mmCIF file of N, CA and C in Angstrom:
data_model
loop_
_atom_site.group_PDB
_atom_site.id
_atom_site.type_symbol
_atom_site.label_atom_id
_atom_site.label_comp_id
_atom_site.label_asym_id
_atom_site.label_seq_id
_atom_site.Cartn_x
_atom_site.Cartn_y
_atom_site.Cartn_z
ATOM 1 N N UNK A 11 -59.461 -19.510 95.255
ATOM 2 C CA UNK A 11 -59.925 -21.061 95.510
ATOM 3 C C UNK A 11 -60.326 -20.725 97.692
ATOM 4 N N UNK A 12 -61.449 -21.175 98.068
ATOM 5 C CA UNK A 12 -61.731 -21.199 99.289
ATOM 6 C C UNK A 12 -61.856 -23.096 99.764
ATOM 7 N N UNK A 13 -61.218 -22.994 100.039
ATOM 8 C CA UNK A 13 -60.709 -24.756 100.761
ATOM 9 C C UNK A 13 -61.678 -25.484 101.279
ATOM 10 N N UNK A 14 -61.592 -26.787 101.906
ATOM 11 C CA UNK A 14 -63.356 -27.932 102.411
ATOM 12 C C UNK A 14 -62.914 -27.650 103.915
ATOM 13 N N UNK A 15 -61.556 -27.519 104.053
ATOM 14 C CA UNK A 15 -59.767 -28.191 104.752
ATOM 15 C C UNK A 15 -59.119 -27.142 105.129
ATOM 16 N N UNK A 16 -60.064 -26.130 106.789
ATOM 17 C CA UNK A 16 -58.539 -24.730 106.738
ATOM 18 C C UNK A 16 -57.543 -24.975 107.186
ATOM 19 N N UNK A 17 -56.559 -24.436 106.596
ATOM 20 C CA UNK A 17 -54.964 -25.104 107.084
ATOM 21 C C UNK A 17 -55.407 -24.670 108.717
ATOM 22 N N UNK A 18 -53.921 -25.957 109.435
ATOM 23 C CA UNK A 18 -53.998 -26.394 110.882
ATOM 24 C C UNK A 18 -53.226 -24.810 111.149
ATOM 25 N N UNK A 19 -53.726 -24.337 113.094
ATOM 26 C CA UNK A 19 -53.485 -23.695 113.052
ATOM 27 C C UNK A 19 -51.783 -23.801 114.199
ATOM 28 N N UNK A 20 -50.988 -22.591 112.622
ATOM 29 C CA UNK A 20 -49.696 -22.716 113.893
ATOM 30 C C UNK A 20 -50.157 -22.126 115.212
ATOM 31 N N UNK A 21 -49.301 -23.084 116.188
ATOM 32 C CA UNK A 21 -48.987 -22.486 117.949
ATOM 33 C C UNK A 21 -47.870 -22.970 117.878
ATOM 34 N N UNK A 22 -47.370 -21.743 118.862
ATOM 35 C CA UNK A 22 -46.087 -21.220 119.503
ATOM 36 C C UNK A 22 -45.813 -22.766 120.670
ATOM 37 N N UNK A 23 -44.698 -23.546 119.813
ATOM 38 C CA UNK A 23 -44.620 -24.809 121.360
ATOM 39 C C UNK A 23 -42.776 -24.971 122.282
ATOM 40 N N UNK A 24 -43.292 -24.845 123.322
ATOM 41 C CA UNK A 24 -42.365 -24.975 124.135
ATOM 42 C C UNK A 24 -41.087 -26.401 124.784
ATOM 43 N N UNK A 25 -40.818 -26.519 124.288
ATOM 44 C CA UNK A 25 -40.000 -28.564 124.966
ATOM 45 C C UNK A 25 -40.157 -28.798 125.986
ATOM 46 N N UNK A 26 -40.383 -29.171 127.416
ATOM 47 C CA UNK A 26 -39.662 -29.698 128.167
ATOM 48 C C UNK A 26 -39.852 -31.367 127.951
ATOM 49 N N UNK A 27 -38.472 -31.356 129.445
ATOM 50 C CA UNK A 27 -38.522 -32.631 129.683
ATOM 51 C C UNK A 27 -38.932 -33.119 130.918
ATOM 52 N N UNK A 28 -39.849 -33.866 131.181
ATOM 53 C CA UNK A 28 -40.287 -34.583 132.298
ATOM 54 C C UNK A 28 -39.982 -35.994 133.308
ATOM 55 N N UNK A 29 -40.116 -36.595 134.235
ATOM 56 C CA UNK A 29 -39.918 -38.014 134.402
ATOM 57 C C UNK A 29 -41.316 -38.361 134.897
ATOM 58 N N UNK A 30 -41.877 -39.836 134.422
ATOM 59 C CA UNK A 30 -42.851 -40.031 134.866
ATOM 60 C C UNK A 30 -43.047 -41.133 135.358
ATOM 61 N N UNK A 31 -43.850 -41.695 136.327
ATOM 62 C CA UNK A 31 -43.763 -43.212 136.541
ATOM 63 C C UNK A 31 -43.187 -44.543 135.482
ATOM 64 N N UNK A 32 -42.935 -45.130 136.031
ATOM 65 C CA UNK A 32 -42.424 -46.333 134.454
ATOM 66 C C UNK A 32 -44.251 -46.908 134.614
ATOM 67 N N UNK A 33 -45.585 -46.849 135.233
ATOM 68 C CA UNK A 33 -46.472 -47.674 135.203
ATOM 69 C C UNK A 33 -47.419 -46.387 134.183
ATOM 70 N N UNK A 34 -47.108 -45.615 134.738
ATOM 71 C CA UNK A 34 -48.049 -44.672 133.783
ATOM 72 C C UNK A 34 -47.351 -43.566 132.148
ATOM 73 N N UNK A 35 -46.044 -43.901 132.581
ATOM 74 C CA UNK A 35 -45.720 -44.226 131.446
ATOM 75 C C UNK A 35 -45.968 -45.509 129.800
ATOM 76 N N UNK A 36 -46.257 -46.069 129.966
ATOM 77 C CA UNK A 36 -46.788 -46.990 129.727
ATOM 78 C C UNK A 36 -47.698 -47.754 128.981
ATOM 79 N N UNK A 37 -49.125 -47.055 129.994
ATOM 80 C CA UNK A 37 -50.575 -46.613 129.880
ATOM 81 C C UNK A 37 -49.891 -45.277 128.881
ATOM 82 N N UNK A 38 -49.059 -44.670 128.850
ATOM 83 C CA UNK A 38 -49.799 -43.255 128.254
ATOM 84 C C UNK A 38 -49.453 -43.739 126.850
ATOM 85 N N UNK A 39 -48.354 -44.806 127.024
ATOM 86 C CA UNK A 39 -47.531 -45.854 125.350
ATOM 87 C C UNK A 39 -49.297 -46.178 124.741
ATOM 88 N N UNK A 40 -49.526 -46.858 125.687
ATOM 89 C CA UNK A 40 -51.383 -47.265 124.830
ATOM 90 C C UNK A 40 -51.504 -46.581 124.239
ATOM 91 N N UNK A 41 -52.166 -45.618 124.993
ATOM 92 C CA UNK A 41 -53.163 -44.510 125.188
ATOM 93 C C UNK A 41 -53.241 -44.304 123.096
ATOM 94 N N UNK A 42 -52.086 -43.537 123.218
ATOM 95 C CA UNK A 42 -51.441 -43.028 121.963
ATOM 96 C C UNK A 42 -51.515 -44.329 121.230
ATOM 97 N N UNK A 43 -51.425 -45.762 121.652
ATOM 98 C CA UNK A 43 -51.399 -46.192 120.545
ATOM 99 C C UNK A 43 -53.289 -46.118 120.290
ATOM 100 N N UNK A 44 -53.782 -46.023 121.100
ATOM 101 C CA UNK A 44 -54.908 -46.524 120.729
ATOM 102 C C UNK A 44 -55.885 -45.524 119.793
ATOM 103 N N UNK A 45 -55.312 -44.635 120.426
ATOM 104 C CA UNK A 45 -55.630 -42.839 119.943
ATOM 105 C C UNK A 45 -54.475 -42.688 118.016
ATOM 106 N N UNK A 46 -53.642 -43.118 118.463
ATOM 107 C CA UNK A 46 -52.941 -43.982 116.749
ATOM 108 C C UNK A 46 -52.705 -42.382 117.001
ATOM 109 N N UNK A 47 -51.832 -41.837 118.405
ATOM 110 C CA UNK A 47 -51.762 -40.146 118.673
ATOM 111 C C UNK A 47 -50.415 -39.908 118.737
ATOM 112 N N UNK A 48 -49.397 -38.755 118.419
ATOM 113 C CA UNK A 48 -48.388 -38.977 119.507
ATOM 114 C C UNK A 48 -48.865 -38.831 121.032
ATOM 115 N N UNK A 49 -47.005 -38.458 121.652
ATOM 116 C CA UNK A 49 -46.867 -38.864 122.973
ATOM 117 C C UNK A 49 -48.056 -37.061 123.497
ATOM 118 N N UNK A 50 -47.228 -35.683 122.909
ATOM 119 C CA UNK A 50 -47.386 -34.086 123.067
ATOM 120 C C UNK A 50 -48.336 -34.822 122.624
ATOM 121 N N UNK A 51 -49.117 -35.071 122.105
ATOM 122 C CA UNK A 51 -50.608 -34.708 121.115
ATOM 123 C C UNK A 51 -52.025 -34.822 122.404
ATOM 124 N N UNK A 52 -51.712 -36.232 123.429
ATOM 125 C CA UNK A 52 -52.065 -36.623 124.146
ATOM 126 C C UNK A 52 -51.898 -36.625 125.436
ATOM 127 N N UNK A 53 -50.360 -36.213 125.602
ATOM 128 C CA UNK A 53 -50.347 -34.958 127.140
ATOM 129 C C UNK A 53 -51.029 -33.710 126.592
ATOM 130 N N UNK A 54 -50.433 -32.913 125.792
ATOM 131 C CA UNK A 54 -51.096 -31.565 125.296
ATOM 132 C C UNK A 54 -52.701 -31.283 125.835
ATOM 133 N N UNK A 55 -53.871 -32.750 125.373
ATOM 134 C CA UNK A 55 -55.114 -32.105 125.354
ATOM 135 C C UNK A 55 -55.765 -33.019 126.920
ATOM 136 N N UNK A 56 -55.051 -34.276 127.701
ATOM 137 C CA UNK A 56 -55.215 -33.931 128.760
ATOM 138 C C UNK A 56 -55.247 -33.429 129.767
ATOM 139 N N UNK A 57 -54.101 -31.783 129.509
ATOM 140 C CA UNK A 57 -53.886 -31.173 130.038
ATOM 141 C C UNK A 57 -55.190 -29.920 130.055
ATOM 142 N N UNK A 58 -55.054 -29.824 129.161
ATOM 143 C CA UNK A 58 -56.591 -28.845 128.064
ATOM 144 C C UNK A 58 -57.697 -29.388 128.774
ATOM 145 N N UNK A 59 -57.537 -30.855 129.444
ATOM 146 C CA UNK A 59 -59.207 -30.831 129.360
ATOM 147 C C UNK A 59 -59.056 -30.406 131.177
ATOM 148 N N UNK A 60 -57.699 -30.992 131.934
ATOM 149 C CA UNK A 60 -58.449 -31.121 133.664
ATOM 150 C C UNK A 60 -58.115 -29.584 133.680
ATOM 151 N N UNK A 61 -57.433 -28.644 132.782
ATOM 152 C CA UNK A 61 -57.956 -26.384 132.996
ATOM 153 C C UNK A 61 -58.936 -26.687 132.866
ATOM 154 N N UNK A 62 -59.388 -27.276 131.767
ATOM 155 C CA UNK A 62 -61.067 -26.657 131.837
ATOM 156 C C UNK A 62 -62.040 -27.130 132.951
ATOM 157 N N UNK A 63 -61.639 -28.108 133.072
ATOM 158 C CA UNK A 63 -62.984 -29.128 134.028
ATOM 159 C C UNK A 63 -62.732 -28.816 135.292
ATOM 160 N N UNK A 64 -61.689 -28.468 136.212
ATOM 161 C CA UNK A 64 -60.219 -27.571 137.385
ATOM 162 C C UNK A 64 -61.561 -26.751 138.191
ATOM 163 N N UNK A 65 -62.703 -26.953 138.417
ATOM 164 C CA UNK A 65 -63.087 -25.298 138.989
ATOM 165 C C UNK A 65 -62.633 -24.540 140.083
ATOM 166 N N UNK A 66 -61.809 -25.553 140.972
ATOM 167 C CA UNK A 66 -61.166 -25.402 142.435
ATOM 168 C C UNK A 66 -59.774 -24.490 141.820
ATOM 169 N N UNK A 67 -59.198 -24.509 139.995
ATOM 170 C CA UNK A 67 -58.533 -23.449 139.968
ATOM 171 C C UNK A 67 -59.306 -22.939 139.173
ATOM 172 N N UNK A 68 -59.267 -22.954 138.531
ATOM 173 C CA UNK A 68 -60.799 -21.743 138.032
ATOM 174 C C UNK A 68 -60.959 -21.064 139.078
ATOM 175 N N UNK A 69 -61.006 -20.421 139.988
ATOM 176 C CA UNK A 69 -61.608 -20.030 141.331
ATOM 177 C C UNK A 69 -59.962 -19.723 142.087
ATOM 178 N N UNK A 70 -58.854 -20.559 141.337
ATOM 179 C CA UNK A 70 -57.751 -20.274 141.892
ATOM 180 C C UNK A 70 -57.359 -18.600 141.391
ATOM 181 N N UNK A 71 -57.100 -19.380 139.889
ATOM 182 C CA UNK A 71 -56.624 -17.651 139.396
ATOM 183 C C UNK A 71 -57.521 -16.895 139.009
ATOM 184 N N UNK A 72 -58.166 -16.946 139.901
ATOM 185 C CA UNK A 72 -59.878 -15.811 139.191
ATOM 186 C C UNK A 72 -58.284 -14.656 140.420
ATOM 187 N N UNK A 73 -58.881 -15.805 142.426
ATOM 188 C CA UNK A 73 -58.114 -15.461 144.078
ATOM 189 C C UNK A 73 -57.473 -14.481 143.168
ATOM 190 N N UNK A 74 -55.922 -14.641 142.615
ATOM 191 C CA UNK A 74 -54.227 -14.136 142.111
ATOM 192 C C UNK A 74 -54.995 -13.759 140.490
ATOM 193 N N UNK A 75 -55.539 -12.980 140.776
ATOM 194 C CA UNK A 75 -55.707 -12.534 139.568
ATOM 195 C C UNK A 75 -55.623 -12.812 137.650
ATOM 196 N N UNK A 76 -55.503 -13.676 136.932
ATOM 197 C CA UNK A 76 -54.357 -14.645 136.590
ATOM 198 C C UNK A 76 -56.143 -15.551 135.387
ATOM 199 N N UNK A 77 -57.192 -15.416 135.597
ATOM 200 C CA UNK A 77 -58.612 -15.399 135.594
ATOM 201 C C UNK A 77 -57.761 -14.642 133.346
#
């Protein structure tokens, strides 16, 4: 029997440690509360958005054979 909602895809994840300016961290915490989401999710989605929208980054990737 098929489900109406597909299973959540499992993705490999790596852990990193970062330091943020205090003001940025406070805004991140507020944004996480606003979205009712984890820091990991918000940071991941923000990076995905930036990588998708930055045309100069895409050009750089292509020029370096990484597109």
